[in-house]
Coordinates of C-alpha atoms in Angstrom, one line a residue:
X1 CA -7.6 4.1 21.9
X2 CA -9.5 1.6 20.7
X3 CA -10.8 1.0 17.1
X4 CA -14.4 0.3 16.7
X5 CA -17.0 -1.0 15.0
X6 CA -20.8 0.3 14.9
X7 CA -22.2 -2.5 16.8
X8 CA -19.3 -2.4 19.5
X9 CA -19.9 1.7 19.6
X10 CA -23.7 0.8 20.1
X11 CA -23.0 -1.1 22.8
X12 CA -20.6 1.2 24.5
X13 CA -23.6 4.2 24.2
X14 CA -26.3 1.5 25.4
X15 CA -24.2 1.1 28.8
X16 CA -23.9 4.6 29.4
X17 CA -27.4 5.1 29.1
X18 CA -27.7 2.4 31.8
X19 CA -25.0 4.1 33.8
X20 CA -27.0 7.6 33.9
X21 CA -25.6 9.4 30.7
X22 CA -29.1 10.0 28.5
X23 CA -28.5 10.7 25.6
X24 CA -29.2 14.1 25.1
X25 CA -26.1 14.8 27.4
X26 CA -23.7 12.5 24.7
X27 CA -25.3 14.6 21.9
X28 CA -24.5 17.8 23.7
X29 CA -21.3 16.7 24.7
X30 CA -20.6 15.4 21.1
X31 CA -22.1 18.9 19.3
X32 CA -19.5 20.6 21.4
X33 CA -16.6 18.6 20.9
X34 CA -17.1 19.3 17.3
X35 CA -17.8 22.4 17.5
X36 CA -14.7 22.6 19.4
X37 CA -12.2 20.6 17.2
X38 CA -14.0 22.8 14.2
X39 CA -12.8 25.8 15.4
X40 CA -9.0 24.6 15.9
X41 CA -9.3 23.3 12.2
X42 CA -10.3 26.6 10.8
X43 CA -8.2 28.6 13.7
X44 CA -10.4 31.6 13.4
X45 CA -14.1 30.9 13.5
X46 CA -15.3 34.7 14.0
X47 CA -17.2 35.8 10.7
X48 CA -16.2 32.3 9.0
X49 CA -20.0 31.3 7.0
X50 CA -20.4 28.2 7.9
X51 CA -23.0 25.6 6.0
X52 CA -24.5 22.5 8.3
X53 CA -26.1 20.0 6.4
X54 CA -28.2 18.3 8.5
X55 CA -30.1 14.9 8.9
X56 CA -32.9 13.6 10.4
X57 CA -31.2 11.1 13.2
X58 CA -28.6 11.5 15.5
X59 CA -26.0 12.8 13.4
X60 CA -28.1 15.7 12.6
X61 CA -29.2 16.2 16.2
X62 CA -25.3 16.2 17.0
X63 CA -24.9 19.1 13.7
X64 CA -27.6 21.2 15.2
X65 CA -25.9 21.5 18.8
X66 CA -22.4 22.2 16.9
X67 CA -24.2 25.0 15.1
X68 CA -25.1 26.5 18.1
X69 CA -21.8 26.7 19.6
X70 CA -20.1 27.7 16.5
X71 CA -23.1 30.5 16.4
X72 CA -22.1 31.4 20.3
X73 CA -18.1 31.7 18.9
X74 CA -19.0 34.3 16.7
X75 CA -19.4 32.2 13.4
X76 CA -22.3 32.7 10.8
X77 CA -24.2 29.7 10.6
X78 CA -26.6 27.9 7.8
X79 CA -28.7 25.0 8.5
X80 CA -29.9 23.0 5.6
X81 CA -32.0 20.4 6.8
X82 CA -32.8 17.4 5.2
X83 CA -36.1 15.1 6.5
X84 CA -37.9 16.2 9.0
X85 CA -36.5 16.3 13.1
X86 CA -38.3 14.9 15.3
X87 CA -41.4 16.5 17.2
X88 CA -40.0 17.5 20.2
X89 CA -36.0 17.5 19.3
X90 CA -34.8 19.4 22.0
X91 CA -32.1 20.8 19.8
X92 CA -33.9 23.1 17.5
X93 CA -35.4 25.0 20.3
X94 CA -31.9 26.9 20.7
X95 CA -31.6 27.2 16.9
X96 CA -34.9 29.5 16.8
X97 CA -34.0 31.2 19.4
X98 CA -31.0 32.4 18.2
X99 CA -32.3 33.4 15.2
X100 CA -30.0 30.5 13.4
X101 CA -31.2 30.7 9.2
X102 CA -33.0 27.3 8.3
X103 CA -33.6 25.9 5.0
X104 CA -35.5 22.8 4.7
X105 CA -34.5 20.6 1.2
X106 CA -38.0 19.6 0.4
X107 CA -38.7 23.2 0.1
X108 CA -35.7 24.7 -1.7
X109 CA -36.9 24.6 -5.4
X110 CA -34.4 23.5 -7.9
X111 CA -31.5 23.9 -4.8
X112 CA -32.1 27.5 -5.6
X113 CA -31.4 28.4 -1.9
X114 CA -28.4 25.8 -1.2
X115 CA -26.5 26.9 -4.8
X116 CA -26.4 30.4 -3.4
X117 CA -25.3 29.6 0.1
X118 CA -22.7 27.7 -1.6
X119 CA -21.2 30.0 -3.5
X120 CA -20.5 32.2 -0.4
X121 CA -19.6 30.4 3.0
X122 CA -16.1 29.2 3.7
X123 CA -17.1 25.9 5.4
X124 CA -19.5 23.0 4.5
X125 CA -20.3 20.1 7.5
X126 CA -21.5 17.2 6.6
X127 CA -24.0 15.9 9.6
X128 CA -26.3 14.4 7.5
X129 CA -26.1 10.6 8.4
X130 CA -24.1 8.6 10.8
X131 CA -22.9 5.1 11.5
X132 CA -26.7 3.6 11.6
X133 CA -27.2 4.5 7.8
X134 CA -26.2 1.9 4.9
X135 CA -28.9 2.4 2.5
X136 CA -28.1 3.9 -1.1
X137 CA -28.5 7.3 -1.9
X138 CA -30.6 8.3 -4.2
X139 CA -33.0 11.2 -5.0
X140 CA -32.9 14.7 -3.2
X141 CA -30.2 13.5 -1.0
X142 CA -27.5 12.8 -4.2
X143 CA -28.6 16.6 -5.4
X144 CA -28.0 18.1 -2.6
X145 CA -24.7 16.0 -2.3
X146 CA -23.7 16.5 -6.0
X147 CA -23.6 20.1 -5.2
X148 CA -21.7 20.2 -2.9
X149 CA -19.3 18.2 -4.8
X150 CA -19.3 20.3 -7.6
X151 CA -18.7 23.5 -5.5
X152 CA -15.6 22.1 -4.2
X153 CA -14.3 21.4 -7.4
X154 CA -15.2 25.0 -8.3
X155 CA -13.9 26.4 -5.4
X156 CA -11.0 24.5 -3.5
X157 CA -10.7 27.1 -1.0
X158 CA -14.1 25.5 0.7
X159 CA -13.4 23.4 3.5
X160 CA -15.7 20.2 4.0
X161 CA -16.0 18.3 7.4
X162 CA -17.7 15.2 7.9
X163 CA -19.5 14.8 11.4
X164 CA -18.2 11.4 12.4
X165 CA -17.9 10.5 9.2
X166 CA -18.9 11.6 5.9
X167 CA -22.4 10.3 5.0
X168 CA -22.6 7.5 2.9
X169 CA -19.9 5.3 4.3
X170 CA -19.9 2.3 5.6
X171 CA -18.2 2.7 8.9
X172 CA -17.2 -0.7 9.1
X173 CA -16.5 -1.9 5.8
X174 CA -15.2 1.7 4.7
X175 CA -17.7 0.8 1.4
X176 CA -18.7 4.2 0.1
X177 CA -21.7 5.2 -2.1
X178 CA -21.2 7.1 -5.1
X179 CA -22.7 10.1 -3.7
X180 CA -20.0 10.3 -0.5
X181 CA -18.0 13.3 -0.2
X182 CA -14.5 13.4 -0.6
X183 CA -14.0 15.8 2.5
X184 CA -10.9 17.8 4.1
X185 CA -11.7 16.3 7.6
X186 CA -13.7 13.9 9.6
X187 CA -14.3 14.7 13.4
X188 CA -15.3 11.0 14.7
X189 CA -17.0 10.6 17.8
X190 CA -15.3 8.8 20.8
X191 CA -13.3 6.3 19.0
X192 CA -12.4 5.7 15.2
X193 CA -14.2 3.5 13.4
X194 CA -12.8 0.8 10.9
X195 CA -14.1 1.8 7.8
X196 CA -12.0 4.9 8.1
X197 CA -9.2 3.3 7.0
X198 CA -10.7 0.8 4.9
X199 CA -10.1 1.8 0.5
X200 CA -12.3 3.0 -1.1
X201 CA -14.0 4.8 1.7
X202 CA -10.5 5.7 3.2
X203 CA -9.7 8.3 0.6
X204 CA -12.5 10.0 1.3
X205 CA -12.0 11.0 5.2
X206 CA -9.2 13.8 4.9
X207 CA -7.5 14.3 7.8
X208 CA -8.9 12.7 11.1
X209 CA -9.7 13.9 14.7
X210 CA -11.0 11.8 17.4
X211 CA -13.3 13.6 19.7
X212 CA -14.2 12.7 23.8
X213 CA -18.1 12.6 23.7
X214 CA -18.1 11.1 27.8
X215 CA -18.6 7.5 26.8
X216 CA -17.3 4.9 29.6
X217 CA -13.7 4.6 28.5
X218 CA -13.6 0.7 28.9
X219 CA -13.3 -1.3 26.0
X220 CA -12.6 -4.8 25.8
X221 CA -9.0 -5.8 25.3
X222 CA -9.5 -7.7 22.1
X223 CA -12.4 -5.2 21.2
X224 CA -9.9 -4.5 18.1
X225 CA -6.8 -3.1 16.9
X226 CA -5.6 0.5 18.7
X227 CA -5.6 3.8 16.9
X228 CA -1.5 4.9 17.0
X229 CA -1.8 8.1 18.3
X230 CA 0.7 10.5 20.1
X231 CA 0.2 9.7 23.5
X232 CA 1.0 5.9 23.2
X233 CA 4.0 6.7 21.3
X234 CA 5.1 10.0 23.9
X235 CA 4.7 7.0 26.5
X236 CA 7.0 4.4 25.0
X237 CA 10.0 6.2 23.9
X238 CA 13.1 4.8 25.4
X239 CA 14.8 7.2 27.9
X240 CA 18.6 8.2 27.1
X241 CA 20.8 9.2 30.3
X242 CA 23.5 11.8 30.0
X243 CA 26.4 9.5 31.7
X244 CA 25.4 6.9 28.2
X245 CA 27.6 5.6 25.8
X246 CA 27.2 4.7 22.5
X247 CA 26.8 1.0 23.5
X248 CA 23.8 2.0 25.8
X249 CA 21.5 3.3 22.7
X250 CA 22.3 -0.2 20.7
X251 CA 24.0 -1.6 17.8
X252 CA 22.0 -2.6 14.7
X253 CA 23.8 -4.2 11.5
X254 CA 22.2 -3.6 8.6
X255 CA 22.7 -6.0 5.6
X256 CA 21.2 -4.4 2.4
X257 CA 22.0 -3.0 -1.0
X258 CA 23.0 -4.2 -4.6
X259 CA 24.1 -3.1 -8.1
X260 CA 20.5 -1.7 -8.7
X261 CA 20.0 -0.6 -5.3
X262 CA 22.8 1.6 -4.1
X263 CA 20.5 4.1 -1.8
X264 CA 18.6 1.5 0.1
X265 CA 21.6 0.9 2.9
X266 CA 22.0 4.9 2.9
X267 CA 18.6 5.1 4.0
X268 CA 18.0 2.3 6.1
X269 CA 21.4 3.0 8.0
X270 CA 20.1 6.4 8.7
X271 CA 17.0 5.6 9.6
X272 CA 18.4 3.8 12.1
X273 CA 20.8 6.8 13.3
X274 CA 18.2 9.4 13.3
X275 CA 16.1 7.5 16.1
X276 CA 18.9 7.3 18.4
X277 CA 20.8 3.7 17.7
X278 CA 23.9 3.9 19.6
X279 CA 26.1 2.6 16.8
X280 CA 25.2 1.6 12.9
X281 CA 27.3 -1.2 10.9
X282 CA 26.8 -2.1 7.3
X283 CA 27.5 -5.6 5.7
X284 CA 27.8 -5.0 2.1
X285 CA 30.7 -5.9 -0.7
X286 CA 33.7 -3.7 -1.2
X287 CA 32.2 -2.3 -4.4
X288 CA 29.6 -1.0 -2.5
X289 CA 31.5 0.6 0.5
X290 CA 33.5 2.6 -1.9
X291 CA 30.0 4.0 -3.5
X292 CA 28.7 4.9 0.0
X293 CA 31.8 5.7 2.4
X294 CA 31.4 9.3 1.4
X295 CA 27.7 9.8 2.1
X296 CA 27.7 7.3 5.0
X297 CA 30.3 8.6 7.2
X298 CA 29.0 7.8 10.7
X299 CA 28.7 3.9 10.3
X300 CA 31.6 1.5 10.6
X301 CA 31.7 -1.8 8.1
X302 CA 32.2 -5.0 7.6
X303 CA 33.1 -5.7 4.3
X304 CA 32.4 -8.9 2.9
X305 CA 33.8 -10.8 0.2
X306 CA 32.6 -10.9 -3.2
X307 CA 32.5 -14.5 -6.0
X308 CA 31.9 -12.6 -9.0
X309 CA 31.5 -8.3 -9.7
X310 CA 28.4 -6.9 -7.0
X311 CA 27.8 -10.6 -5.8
X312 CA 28.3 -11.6 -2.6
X313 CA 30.3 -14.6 -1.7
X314 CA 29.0 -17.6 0.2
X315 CA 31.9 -17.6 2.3
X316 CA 30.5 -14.1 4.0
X317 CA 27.7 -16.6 5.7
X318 CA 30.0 -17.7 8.1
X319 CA 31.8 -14.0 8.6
X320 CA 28.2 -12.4 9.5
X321 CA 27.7 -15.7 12.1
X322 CA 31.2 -14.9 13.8
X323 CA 30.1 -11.2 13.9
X324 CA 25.8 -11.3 15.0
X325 CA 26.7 -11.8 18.6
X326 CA 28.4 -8.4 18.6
X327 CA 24.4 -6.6 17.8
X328 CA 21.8 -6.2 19.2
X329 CA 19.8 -6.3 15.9
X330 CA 19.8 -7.7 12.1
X331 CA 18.0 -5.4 9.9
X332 CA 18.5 -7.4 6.3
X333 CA 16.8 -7.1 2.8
X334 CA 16.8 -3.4 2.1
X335 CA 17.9 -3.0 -1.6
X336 CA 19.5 -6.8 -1.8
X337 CA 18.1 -8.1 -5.1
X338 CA 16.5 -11.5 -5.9
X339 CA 19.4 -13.4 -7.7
X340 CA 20.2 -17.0 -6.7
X341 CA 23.0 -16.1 -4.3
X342 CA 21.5 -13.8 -2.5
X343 CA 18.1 -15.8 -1.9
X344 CA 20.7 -18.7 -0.5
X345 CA 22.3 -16.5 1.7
X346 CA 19.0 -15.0 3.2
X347 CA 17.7 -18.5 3.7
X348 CA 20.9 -19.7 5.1
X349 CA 21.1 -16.9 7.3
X350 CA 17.2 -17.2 8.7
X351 CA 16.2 -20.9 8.1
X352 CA 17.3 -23.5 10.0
X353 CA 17.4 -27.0 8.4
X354 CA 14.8 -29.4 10.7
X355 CA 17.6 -32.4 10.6
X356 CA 20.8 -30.2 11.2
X357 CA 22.9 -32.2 13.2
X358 CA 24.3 -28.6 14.8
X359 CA 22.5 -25.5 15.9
X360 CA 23.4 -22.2 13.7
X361 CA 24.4 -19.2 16.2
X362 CA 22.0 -17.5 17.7
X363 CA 20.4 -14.5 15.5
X364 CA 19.9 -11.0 17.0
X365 CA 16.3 -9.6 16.9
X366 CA 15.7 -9.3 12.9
X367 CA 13.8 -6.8 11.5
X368 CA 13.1 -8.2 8.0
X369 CA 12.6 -6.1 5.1
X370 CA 12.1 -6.4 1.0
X371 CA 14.2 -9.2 -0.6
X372 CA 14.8 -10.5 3.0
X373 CA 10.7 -11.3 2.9
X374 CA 10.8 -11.7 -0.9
X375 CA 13.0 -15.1 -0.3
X376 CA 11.1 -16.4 2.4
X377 CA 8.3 -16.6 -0.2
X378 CA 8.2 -20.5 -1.9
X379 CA 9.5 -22.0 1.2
X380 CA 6.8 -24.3 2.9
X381 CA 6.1 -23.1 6.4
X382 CA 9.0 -20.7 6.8
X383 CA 7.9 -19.1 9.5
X384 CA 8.8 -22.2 11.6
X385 CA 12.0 -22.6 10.3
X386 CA 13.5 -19.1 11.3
X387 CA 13.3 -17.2 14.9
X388 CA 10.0 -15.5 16.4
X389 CA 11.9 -12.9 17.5
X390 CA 11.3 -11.2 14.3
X391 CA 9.7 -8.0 12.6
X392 CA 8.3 -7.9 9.2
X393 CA 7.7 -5.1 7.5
X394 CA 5.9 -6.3 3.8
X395 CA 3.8 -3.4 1.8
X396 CA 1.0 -5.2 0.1
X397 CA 2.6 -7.1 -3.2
X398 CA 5.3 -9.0 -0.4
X399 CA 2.7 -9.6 1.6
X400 CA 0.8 -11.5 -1.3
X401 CA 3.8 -13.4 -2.2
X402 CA 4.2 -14.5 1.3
X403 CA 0.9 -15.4 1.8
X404 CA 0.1 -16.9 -1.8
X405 CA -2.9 -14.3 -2.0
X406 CA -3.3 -11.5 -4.8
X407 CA -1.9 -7.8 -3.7
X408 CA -5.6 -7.0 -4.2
X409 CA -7.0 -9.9 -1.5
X410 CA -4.5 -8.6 0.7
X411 CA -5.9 -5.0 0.3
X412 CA -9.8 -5.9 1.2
X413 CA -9.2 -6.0 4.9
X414 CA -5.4 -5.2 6.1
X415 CA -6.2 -4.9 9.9
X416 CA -8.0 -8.7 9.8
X417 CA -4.9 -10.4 7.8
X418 CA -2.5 -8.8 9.9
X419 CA -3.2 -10.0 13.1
X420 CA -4.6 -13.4 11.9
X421 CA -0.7 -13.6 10.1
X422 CA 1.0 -12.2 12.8
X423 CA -0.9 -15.0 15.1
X424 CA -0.3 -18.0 12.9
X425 CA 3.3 -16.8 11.8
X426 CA 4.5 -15.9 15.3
X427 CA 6.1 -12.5 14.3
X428 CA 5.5 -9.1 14.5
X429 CA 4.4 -7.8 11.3
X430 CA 4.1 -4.3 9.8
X431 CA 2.0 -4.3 6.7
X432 CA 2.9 -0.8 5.2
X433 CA 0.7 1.3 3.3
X434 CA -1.7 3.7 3.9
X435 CA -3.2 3.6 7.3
X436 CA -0.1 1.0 8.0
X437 CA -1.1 -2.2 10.3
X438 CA 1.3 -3.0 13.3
X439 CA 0.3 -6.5 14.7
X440 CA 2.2 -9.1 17.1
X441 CA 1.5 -12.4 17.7
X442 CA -0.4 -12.1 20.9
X443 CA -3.2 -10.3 19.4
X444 CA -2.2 -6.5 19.9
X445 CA -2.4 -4.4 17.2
X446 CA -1.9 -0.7 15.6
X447 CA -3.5 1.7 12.7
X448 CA -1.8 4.5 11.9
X449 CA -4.0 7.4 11.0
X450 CA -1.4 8.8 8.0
X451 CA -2.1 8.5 4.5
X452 CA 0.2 10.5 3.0
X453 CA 0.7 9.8 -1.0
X454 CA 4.1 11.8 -0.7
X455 CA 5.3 8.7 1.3
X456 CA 4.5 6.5 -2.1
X457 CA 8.0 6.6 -3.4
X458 CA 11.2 4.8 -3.8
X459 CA 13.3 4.1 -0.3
X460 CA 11.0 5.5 2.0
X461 CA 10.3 1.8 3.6
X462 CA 13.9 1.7 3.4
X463 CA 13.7 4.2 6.2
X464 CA 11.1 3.1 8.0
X465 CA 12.5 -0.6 8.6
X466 CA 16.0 1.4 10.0
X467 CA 13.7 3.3 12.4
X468 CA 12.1 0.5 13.7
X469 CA 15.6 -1.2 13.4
X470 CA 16.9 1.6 15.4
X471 CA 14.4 1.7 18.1
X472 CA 14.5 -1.9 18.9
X473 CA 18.1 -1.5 19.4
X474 CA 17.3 0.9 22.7
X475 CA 15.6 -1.7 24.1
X476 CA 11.9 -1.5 23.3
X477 CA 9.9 -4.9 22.5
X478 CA 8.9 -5.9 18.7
X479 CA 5.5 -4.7 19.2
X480 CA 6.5 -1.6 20.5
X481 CA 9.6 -0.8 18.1
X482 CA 7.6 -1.0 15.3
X483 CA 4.7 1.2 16.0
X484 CA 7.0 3.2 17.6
X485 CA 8.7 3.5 14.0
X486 CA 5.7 3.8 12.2
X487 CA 4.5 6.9 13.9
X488 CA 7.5 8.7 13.7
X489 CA 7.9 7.8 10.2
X490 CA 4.2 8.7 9.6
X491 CA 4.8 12.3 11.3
X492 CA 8.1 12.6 9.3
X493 CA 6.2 12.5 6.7
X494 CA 3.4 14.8 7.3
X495 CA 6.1 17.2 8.3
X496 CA 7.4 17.1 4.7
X497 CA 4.2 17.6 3.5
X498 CA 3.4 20.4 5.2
X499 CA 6.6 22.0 3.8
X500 CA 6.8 20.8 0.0
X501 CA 3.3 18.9 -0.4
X502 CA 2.6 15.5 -1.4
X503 CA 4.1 16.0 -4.8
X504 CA 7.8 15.1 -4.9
X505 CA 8.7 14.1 -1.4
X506 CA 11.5 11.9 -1.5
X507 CA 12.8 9.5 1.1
X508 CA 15.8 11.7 2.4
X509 CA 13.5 14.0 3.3
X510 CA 12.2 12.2 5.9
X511 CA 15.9 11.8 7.7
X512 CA 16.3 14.8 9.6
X513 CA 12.3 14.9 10.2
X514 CA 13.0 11.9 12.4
X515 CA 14.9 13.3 15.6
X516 CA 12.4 16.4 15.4
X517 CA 9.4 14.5 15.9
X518 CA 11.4 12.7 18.9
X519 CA 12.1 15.6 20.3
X520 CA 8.3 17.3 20.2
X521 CA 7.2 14.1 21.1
X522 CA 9.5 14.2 24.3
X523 CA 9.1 17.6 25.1
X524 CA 4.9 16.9 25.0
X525 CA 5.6 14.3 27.8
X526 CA 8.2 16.1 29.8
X527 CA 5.3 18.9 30.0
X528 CA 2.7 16.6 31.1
X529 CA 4.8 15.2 33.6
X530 CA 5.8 18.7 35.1
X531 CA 1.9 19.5 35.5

């Protein structure tokens, strides 16, 4: 599913006018579809009170059919209009004639009538303006939406919806005005829309459905990056036969870890374990094996030799040569500190020298992670001196030091700089975060619909680059390894948060989340296919 912006979603409703669907049929299908995915937010809609704010375009026209059909499920429903409807709106017809209770804003002195509804219903929706509107709020309109602001302070308990999303943003620039509600959910018609996932306006969508309106369902290949959603990642799973071996799932060495990062190879390894890698090896200095043996007993190891106390030898650059044919993937940085020797050995391992007079070894498919991108940084044109067949997987500050922007720069518009990186580098890249950015080189590209704060702590990138590790050792592509990883790491985490809350999650939580979501994922597809 395609992510797009208002002009592209303009277009796609202005050819299927031209194809026969008016559009009083996509309003009716999109007031329904709300309606709908309403209903399986709150679960029970019988008896709920339910507020509609409503505006005076589309958006409102598309609030005033989903009151009718939450009024048909047995819900109580409010309309507070704002502006008047047009003349002959077919919609409000149905609203008198079931009785439906308006209140029109102009007429409400001093909110009178909209502070007592709010002090009473369980639900507010927001369907008060659309994509079309970028003008600032001001007057009546920021009342009416300070209110409701204020109430759910008040009252937490009140759930708040946006209709395609919450009035005020800018649904391609994901600018909001200071009047936009924070809310608990945003239905979106037909496909997402960029600004969604663009800061500030992005903390200000809650959770996110995408509803089918009956728009044409062909969009543009390079129309813009795809929403990660559950049936691409149900359909790329690899398959695991019962005559396998261990062999047949993939071998992934992992070189990570340091004095000041002991964890980091105890999550990445099993990261790479809980998605199904056939066989897990860590690199690391003696020191270190002792430290982890006991907590990572499923992985074999190669220990390497240390020059001084927690620092690795050069001499273990040509050991991990005579040993990379043996995997199927590098996973390296996790953990490894920034000190001299450990830059060298990182470069020497990835870069090759323009005027070598002999070719390193061949490389296994690297998935590149922390210090492993944090001494890549400095050198002129890396990217051409190391392999394409290569995942990085930066959050925003190692993305600015690879790209000699600001973290901030990097932050104004993640999905562009992705895929314009991921073009000019030749790499797959992952730029973590919230609403993390998959791209490849050929123009393909992800968003991941989790923004989950309990994900923002220590090590849990550590397990996300050994589940995209892990994945591309079964056999799927870069591109597909690492959204692959991202979605089950995003769900993970929502799993978590569902138990504990955001507050306190740490990244071993997220371990034996991993195989779960697999397994619902599978068992999702196996259905489908046995209908």
């Amino acid at each position: 599913m395609k992510v797009l912006t208002t002009a592209q979603m303009h277009q796609l409703e202005e050819n299927s006018v031209k194809s026969g669907v008016t559009m009083e049929m996509l309003m009716e299908n999109a007031g329904q579809a709300v309606a709908d995915e309403a209903g399986r937010i709150l679960e029970d809609i019988r008896q709920q009170q339910i507020l509609i704010l409503i505006g005076p375009g589309n958006n409102g026209g598309d609030g005033l059919v989903a009151a009718r059909h939450l009024h048909d499920a047995g819900a109580k429903v409010f309309l507070y209009l704002f502006g008047q409807r047009p003349g002959r709106d077919p919609t409000l017809k149905p609203i008198r004639e079931r009785r439906i209770k308006r209140i029109e804003a102009e007429k409400d002195d001093n909110l009178d009538e909209l502070t007592k509804l709010l002090a009473s219903v369980d639900t507010v929706i927001d369907a008060l303006f659309g994509t079309g509107t970028t003008r600032p709020f001001s007057g009546l309109l920021l009342m009416v939406l300070d209110r409701v602001r204020r109430v759910k302070i008040k009252r937490p308990d009140v759930k708040t919806i946006a209709l395609d999303i919450p009035s005020g943003l800018n649904a391609d620039t994901g600018e909001a005005d200071p009047g936009c509600l924070y809310v608990d959910n945003t239905i979106t018609l037909a496909f997402p829309k960029p600004g969604l996932f663009k800061f500030p306006g992005a903390e200000r969508v809650g959770e996110i459905s995408v509803v089918d309106i009956g728009l044409p369902g062909f969009v543009e290949e390079k129309a813009g990056p795809e929403y990660l959603a559950d049936e691409w990642a149900k359909s790329v799973l690899p398959e695991r036969s019962p005559q396998a071996n261990k062999g047949s799932f993939g071998k992934v060495l992992v070189l990570a870890g340091s004095i000041n990062y002991i964890g980091a190879p105890y999550l990445a390894c099993n990261g790479a374990m809980r998605v199904g890698a056939g066989l897990v090896t860590l690199a690391a200095i003696g020191r270190l094996q002792a430290i982890l043996a006991n907590k990572l007993t499923e992985v074999t190891y190669l220990p390497l030799p240390e020059s001084r106390p927690w620092l690795i030898a050069s001499e273990a650059i040509k050991m991990l040569f005579r040993q990379f044919e043996q995997y199927n993937v590098l996973l390296m940085g996790c953990g490894m500190g920034q000190n001299e020797a450990v830059v060298r050995l990182i470069r020497s391992i990835l870069l090759s020298h323009p005027k070598a007079k002999t070719a390193k070894p061949k490389l296994p498919s690297l998935v590149l992670d922390a210090d492993g991108l944090n001494a890549l940084a400095g050198v002129p044109k890396w990217w051409d001196l190391m392999p394409e067949d290569a995942i990085l997987t930066p959050h925003p500050g190692e993305m600015a030091r690879l790209t000699g922007m600001t973290a901030d720069e990097v932050q104004l518009d993640r999905m562009e700089l992705t895929r314009k990186m991921a073009g000019e580098w030749h790499k797959t890249i992952v730029l973590k975060g919230a609403h993390t950015v998959i791209a490849a080189p050929d123009g393909r590209s992800q968003i991941s619909h989790v923004a989950n704060a309990g994900l923002a702590s220590a090590g849990t990138g550590d397990v996300l680059a050994g589940a995209i590790a892990g994945l591309l050792a079964q056999g799927l592509n870069l591109f597909d390894a690492a959204a692959a990883g991202v979605y089950i790491h995003g769900m993970a985490g929502e799993a978590v948060k569902a138990r504990l809350g955001d507050t306190g999650m740490i990244a071993s939580d997220l371990l034996p989340e991993l195989p779960v979501i697999i397994k619902q994922l599978k068992a999702s597809r196996h259905s489908e296919e046995a209908e």
